[in-house]
CSV table of C-alpha atoms in Angstrom, one decimal:
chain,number,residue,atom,x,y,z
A,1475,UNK,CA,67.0,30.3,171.1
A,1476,UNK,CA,67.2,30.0,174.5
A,1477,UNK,CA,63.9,30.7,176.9
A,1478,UNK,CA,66.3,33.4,178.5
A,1479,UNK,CA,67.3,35.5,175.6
A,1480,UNK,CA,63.9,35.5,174.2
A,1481,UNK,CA,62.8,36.7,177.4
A,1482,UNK,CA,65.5,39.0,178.2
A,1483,UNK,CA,64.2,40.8,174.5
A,1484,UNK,CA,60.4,40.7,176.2
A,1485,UNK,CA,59.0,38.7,173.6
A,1486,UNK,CA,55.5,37.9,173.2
A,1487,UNK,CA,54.4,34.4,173.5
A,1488,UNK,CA,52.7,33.9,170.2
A,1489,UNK,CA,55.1,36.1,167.9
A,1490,UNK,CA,58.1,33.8,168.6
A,1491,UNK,CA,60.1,33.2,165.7
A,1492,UNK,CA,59.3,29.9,164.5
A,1493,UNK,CA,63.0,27.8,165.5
A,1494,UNK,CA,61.8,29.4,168.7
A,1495,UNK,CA,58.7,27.7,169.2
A,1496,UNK,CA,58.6,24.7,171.5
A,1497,UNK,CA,59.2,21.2,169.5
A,1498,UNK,CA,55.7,20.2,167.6
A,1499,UNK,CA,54.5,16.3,169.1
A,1500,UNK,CA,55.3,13.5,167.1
A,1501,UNK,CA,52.3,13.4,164.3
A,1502,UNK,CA,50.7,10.2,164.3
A,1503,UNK,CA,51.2,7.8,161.2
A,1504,UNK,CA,49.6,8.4,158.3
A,1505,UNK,CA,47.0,6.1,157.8
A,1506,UNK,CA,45.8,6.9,161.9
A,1507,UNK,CA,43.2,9.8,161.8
A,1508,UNK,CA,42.7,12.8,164.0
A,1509,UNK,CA,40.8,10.8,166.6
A,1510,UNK,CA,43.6,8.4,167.1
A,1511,UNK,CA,46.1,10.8,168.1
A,1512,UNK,CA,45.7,10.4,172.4
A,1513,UNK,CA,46.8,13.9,173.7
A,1514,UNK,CA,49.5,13.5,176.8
A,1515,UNK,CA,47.7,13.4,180.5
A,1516,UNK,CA,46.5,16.2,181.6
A,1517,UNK,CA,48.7,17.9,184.7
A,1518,UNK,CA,47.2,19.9,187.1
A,1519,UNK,CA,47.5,23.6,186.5
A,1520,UNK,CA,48.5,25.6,189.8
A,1521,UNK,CA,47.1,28.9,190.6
A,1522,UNK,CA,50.5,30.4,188.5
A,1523,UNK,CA,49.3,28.1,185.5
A,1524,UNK,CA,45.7,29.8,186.3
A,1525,UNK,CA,46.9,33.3,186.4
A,1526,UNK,CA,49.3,32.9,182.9
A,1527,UNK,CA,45.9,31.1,181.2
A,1528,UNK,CA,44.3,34.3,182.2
A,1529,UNK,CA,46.6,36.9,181.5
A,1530,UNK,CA,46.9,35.6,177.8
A,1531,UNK,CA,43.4,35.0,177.6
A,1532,UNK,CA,43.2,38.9,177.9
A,1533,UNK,CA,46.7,39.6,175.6
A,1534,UNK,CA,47.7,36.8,173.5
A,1535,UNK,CA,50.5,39.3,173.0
A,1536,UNK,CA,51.7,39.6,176.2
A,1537,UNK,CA,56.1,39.5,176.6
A,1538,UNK,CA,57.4,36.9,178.6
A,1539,UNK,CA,58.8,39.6,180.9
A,1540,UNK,CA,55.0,41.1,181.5
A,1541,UNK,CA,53.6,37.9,182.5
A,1542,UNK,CA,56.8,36.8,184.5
A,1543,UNK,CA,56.4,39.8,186.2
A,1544,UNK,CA,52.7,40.1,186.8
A,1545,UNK,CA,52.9,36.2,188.7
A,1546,UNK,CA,56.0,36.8,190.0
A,1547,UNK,CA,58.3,34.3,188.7
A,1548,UNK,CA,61.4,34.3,186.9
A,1549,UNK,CA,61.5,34.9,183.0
A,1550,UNK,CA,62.9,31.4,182.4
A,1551,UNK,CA,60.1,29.7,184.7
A,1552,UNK,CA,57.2,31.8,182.9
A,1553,UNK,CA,58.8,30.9,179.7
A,1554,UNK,CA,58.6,27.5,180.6
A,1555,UNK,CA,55.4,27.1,181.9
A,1556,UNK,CA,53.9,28.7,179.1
A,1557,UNK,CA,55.7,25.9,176.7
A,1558,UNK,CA,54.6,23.2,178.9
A,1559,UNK,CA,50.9,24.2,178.8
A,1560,UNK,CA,51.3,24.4,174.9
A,1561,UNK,CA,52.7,20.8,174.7
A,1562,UNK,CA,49.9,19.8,177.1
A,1563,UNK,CA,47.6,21.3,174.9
A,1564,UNK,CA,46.1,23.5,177.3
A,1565,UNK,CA,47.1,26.5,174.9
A,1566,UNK,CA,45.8,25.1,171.5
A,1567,UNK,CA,47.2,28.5,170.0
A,1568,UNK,CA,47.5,32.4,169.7
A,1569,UNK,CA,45.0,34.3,167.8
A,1570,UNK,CA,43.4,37.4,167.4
A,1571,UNK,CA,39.7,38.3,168.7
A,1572,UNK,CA,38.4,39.4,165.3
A,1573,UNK,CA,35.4,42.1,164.9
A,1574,UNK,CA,33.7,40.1,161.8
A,1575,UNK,CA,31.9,43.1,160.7
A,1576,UNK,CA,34.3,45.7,160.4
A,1577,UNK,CA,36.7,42.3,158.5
A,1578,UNK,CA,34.2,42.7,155.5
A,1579,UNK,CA,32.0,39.2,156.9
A,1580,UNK,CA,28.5,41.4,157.8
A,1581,UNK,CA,26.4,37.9,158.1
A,1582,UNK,CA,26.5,35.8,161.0
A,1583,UNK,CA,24.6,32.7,161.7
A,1584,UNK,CA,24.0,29.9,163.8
A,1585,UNK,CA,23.4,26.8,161.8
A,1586,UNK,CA,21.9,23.7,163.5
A,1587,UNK,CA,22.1,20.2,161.6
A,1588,UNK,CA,20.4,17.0,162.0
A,1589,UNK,CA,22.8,14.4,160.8
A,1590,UNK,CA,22.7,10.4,160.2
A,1591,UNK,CA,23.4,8.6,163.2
A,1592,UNK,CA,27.5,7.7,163.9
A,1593,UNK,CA,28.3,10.1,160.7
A,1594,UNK,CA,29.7,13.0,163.3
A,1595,UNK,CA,33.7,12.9,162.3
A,1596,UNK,CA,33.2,12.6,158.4
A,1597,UNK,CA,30.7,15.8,158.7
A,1598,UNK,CA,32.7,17.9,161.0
A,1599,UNK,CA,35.8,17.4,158.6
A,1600,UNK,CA,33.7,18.6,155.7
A,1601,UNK,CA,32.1,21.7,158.2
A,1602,UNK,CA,35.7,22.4,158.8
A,1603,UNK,CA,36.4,23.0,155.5
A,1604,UNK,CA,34.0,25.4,154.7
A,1605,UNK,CA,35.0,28.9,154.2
A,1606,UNK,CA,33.7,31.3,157.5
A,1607,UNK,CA,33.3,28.8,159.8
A,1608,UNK,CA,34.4,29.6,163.3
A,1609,UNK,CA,32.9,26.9,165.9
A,1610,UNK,CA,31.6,23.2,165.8
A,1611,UNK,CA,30.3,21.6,167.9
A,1612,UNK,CA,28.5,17.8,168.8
A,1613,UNK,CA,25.6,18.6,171.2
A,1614,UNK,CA,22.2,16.8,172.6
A,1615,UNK,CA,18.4,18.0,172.0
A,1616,UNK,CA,16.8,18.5,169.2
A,1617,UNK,CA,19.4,18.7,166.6
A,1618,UNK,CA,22.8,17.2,166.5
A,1619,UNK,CA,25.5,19.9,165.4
A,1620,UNK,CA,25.8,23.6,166.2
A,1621,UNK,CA,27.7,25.4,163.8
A,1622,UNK,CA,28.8,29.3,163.7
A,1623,UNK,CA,29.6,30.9,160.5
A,1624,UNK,CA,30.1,34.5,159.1
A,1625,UNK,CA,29.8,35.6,155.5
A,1626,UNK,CA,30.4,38.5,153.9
A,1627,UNK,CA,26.2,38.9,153.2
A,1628,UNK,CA,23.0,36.9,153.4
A,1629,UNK,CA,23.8,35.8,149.2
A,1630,UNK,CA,26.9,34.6,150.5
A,1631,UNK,CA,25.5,33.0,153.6
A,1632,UNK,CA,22.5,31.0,151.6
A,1633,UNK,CA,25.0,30.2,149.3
A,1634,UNK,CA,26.7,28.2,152.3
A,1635,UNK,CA,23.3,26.9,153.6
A,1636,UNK,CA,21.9,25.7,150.6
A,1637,UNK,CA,24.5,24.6,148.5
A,1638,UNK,CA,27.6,23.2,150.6
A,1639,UNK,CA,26.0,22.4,153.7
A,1640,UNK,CA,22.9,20.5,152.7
A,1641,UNK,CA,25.0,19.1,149.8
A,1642,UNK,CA,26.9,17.2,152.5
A,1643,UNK,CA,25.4,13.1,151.9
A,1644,UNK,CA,25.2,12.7,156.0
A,1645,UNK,CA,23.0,15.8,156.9
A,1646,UNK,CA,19.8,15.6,157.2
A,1647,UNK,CA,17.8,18.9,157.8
A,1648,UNK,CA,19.7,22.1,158.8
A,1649,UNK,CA,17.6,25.4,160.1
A,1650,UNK,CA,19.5,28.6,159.9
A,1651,UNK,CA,19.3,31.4,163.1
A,1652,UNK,CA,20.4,34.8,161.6
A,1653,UNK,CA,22.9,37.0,164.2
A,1654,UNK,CA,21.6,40.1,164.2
A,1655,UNK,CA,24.2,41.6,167.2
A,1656,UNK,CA,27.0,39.8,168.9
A,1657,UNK,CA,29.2,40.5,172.0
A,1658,UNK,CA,32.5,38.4,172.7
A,1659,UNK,CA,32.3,37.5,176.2
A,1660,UNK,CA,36.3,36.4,176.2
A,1661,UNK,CA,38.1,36.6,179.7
A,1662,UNK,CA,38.4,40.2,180.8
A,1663,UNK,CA,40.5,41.7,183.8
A,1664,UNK,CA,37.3,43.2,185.6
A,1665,UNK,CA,36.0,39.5,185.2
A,1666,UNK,CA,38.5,37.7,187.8
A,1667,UNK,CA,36.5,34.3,188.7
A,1668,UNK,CA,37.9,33.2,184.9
A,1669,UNK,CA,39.6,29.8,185.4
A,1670,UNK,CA,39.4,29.6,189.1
C-alpha cells in the first residue's frame, strides 16, 4: 500500500496492516547469533525526528495524519520518517503501557543476579524466556543483572525465584526486592525536555 493512501485513511503507525509494514532487514544466517547481527549506522535524528519519537512515545496510536499535522510535514514525509526510524531501529516497536495489576499480575519484583563471569548472553536468553519478565539488563556494582518481573502472586513469584531462576547453571546468588507501588514515568506532553 502506498505511504499516501494509508495516510490519506489516517492510519495509526503501529496498526498497519502487515503487507503494509515497512520491509523486515535481511535476518542474519542461521548459525550467526543475535549479537552478530550489526544494526545499520545510526543517522542523526532532526528536531522533526525528535518531535515524531515524542509524539508516539505519548500515542503509539497516533494516525499518520495527527503526527503529519502536529510537525507540520506532509503525510507522505511523516510516513516516511516514521519507516526510516523503524529500519534504523530507533522505533524497536509499538506496544501498549500495561497496568500489571489490574492484567491479573499483582506481584512485582526486582530481581538482582550474580552470575559467572563472561556467561551474560547464554543467561539473558534463558531470563528472556521466562514467563512475566519485562526488563534485563547488564549493569556494574554489586551484582551483575537487574531483572523486572510481574506474577500473578508471591506463590507464583517464588516459584520464578527459586525454581527457574536459580535453576539457571550460570547464576550464582540472586536477592529478590518486592514492588510494593509503581509509577510509569513514560514521556508525557506536560514533560517537554523528553528527547531533546
Amino acid at each position: 500500500m502506498a505511504a499516501e493512501q494509508m495516510a490519506d485513511r489516517g492510519e495509526a503507525p503501529g496498526q498497519t496492516a502487515p503487507q503494509a509494514s515497512p520491509p523486515a532487514p535481511a535476518s542474519p544466517p542461521a548459525s550467526a547469533g543475535p549479537e552478530s547481527a550489526a544494526p545499520p549506522p545510526a543517522r542523526p535524528l532532526d528536531s522533526i525526528d525528535r518531535d515524531i519519537l515524542r509524539i508516539l512515545q505519548t500515542d503509539g496510536r497516533a494516525s499518520i495524519r495527527s503526527v503529519a499535522e502536529r510537525v507540520h510535514v506532509s503525510r507522505a514525509n511523516a510516513y516516511a520518517r516514521i519507516n526510516r526510524l523503524v529500519e534504523d531501529g530507533v522505533i524497536r516497536g509499538f506496544g501498549a503501557r500495561v497496568d500489571h495489576e489490574r492484567a491479573g499480575q499483582g506481584a512485582s519484583a526486582y530481581i538482582t543476579l550474580k552470575i559467572v563471569q563472561n556467561s551474560w548472553r547464554t543467561v539473558r536468553e534463558q531470563l528472556q524466556a521466562l514467563p512475566g519478565a519485562t526488563h534485563i539488563a547488564l549493569v556494574s556494582g554489586d551484582f551483575d543483572v537487574l531483572l523486572l518481573v510481574h506474577t500473578p502472586d508471591n506463590r507464583a513469584l517464588r516459584e520464578l525465584v527459586l525454581t527457574r531462576i536459580q535453576s539457571i547453571p550460570e547464576v550464582l546468588s540472586t536477592r529478590t526486592l518486592l514492588v510494593f507501588e509503581e509509577t510509569d514515568l513514560g514521556p508525557r506532553p506536560d514533560r517537554p525536555a523528553e528527547l531533546a
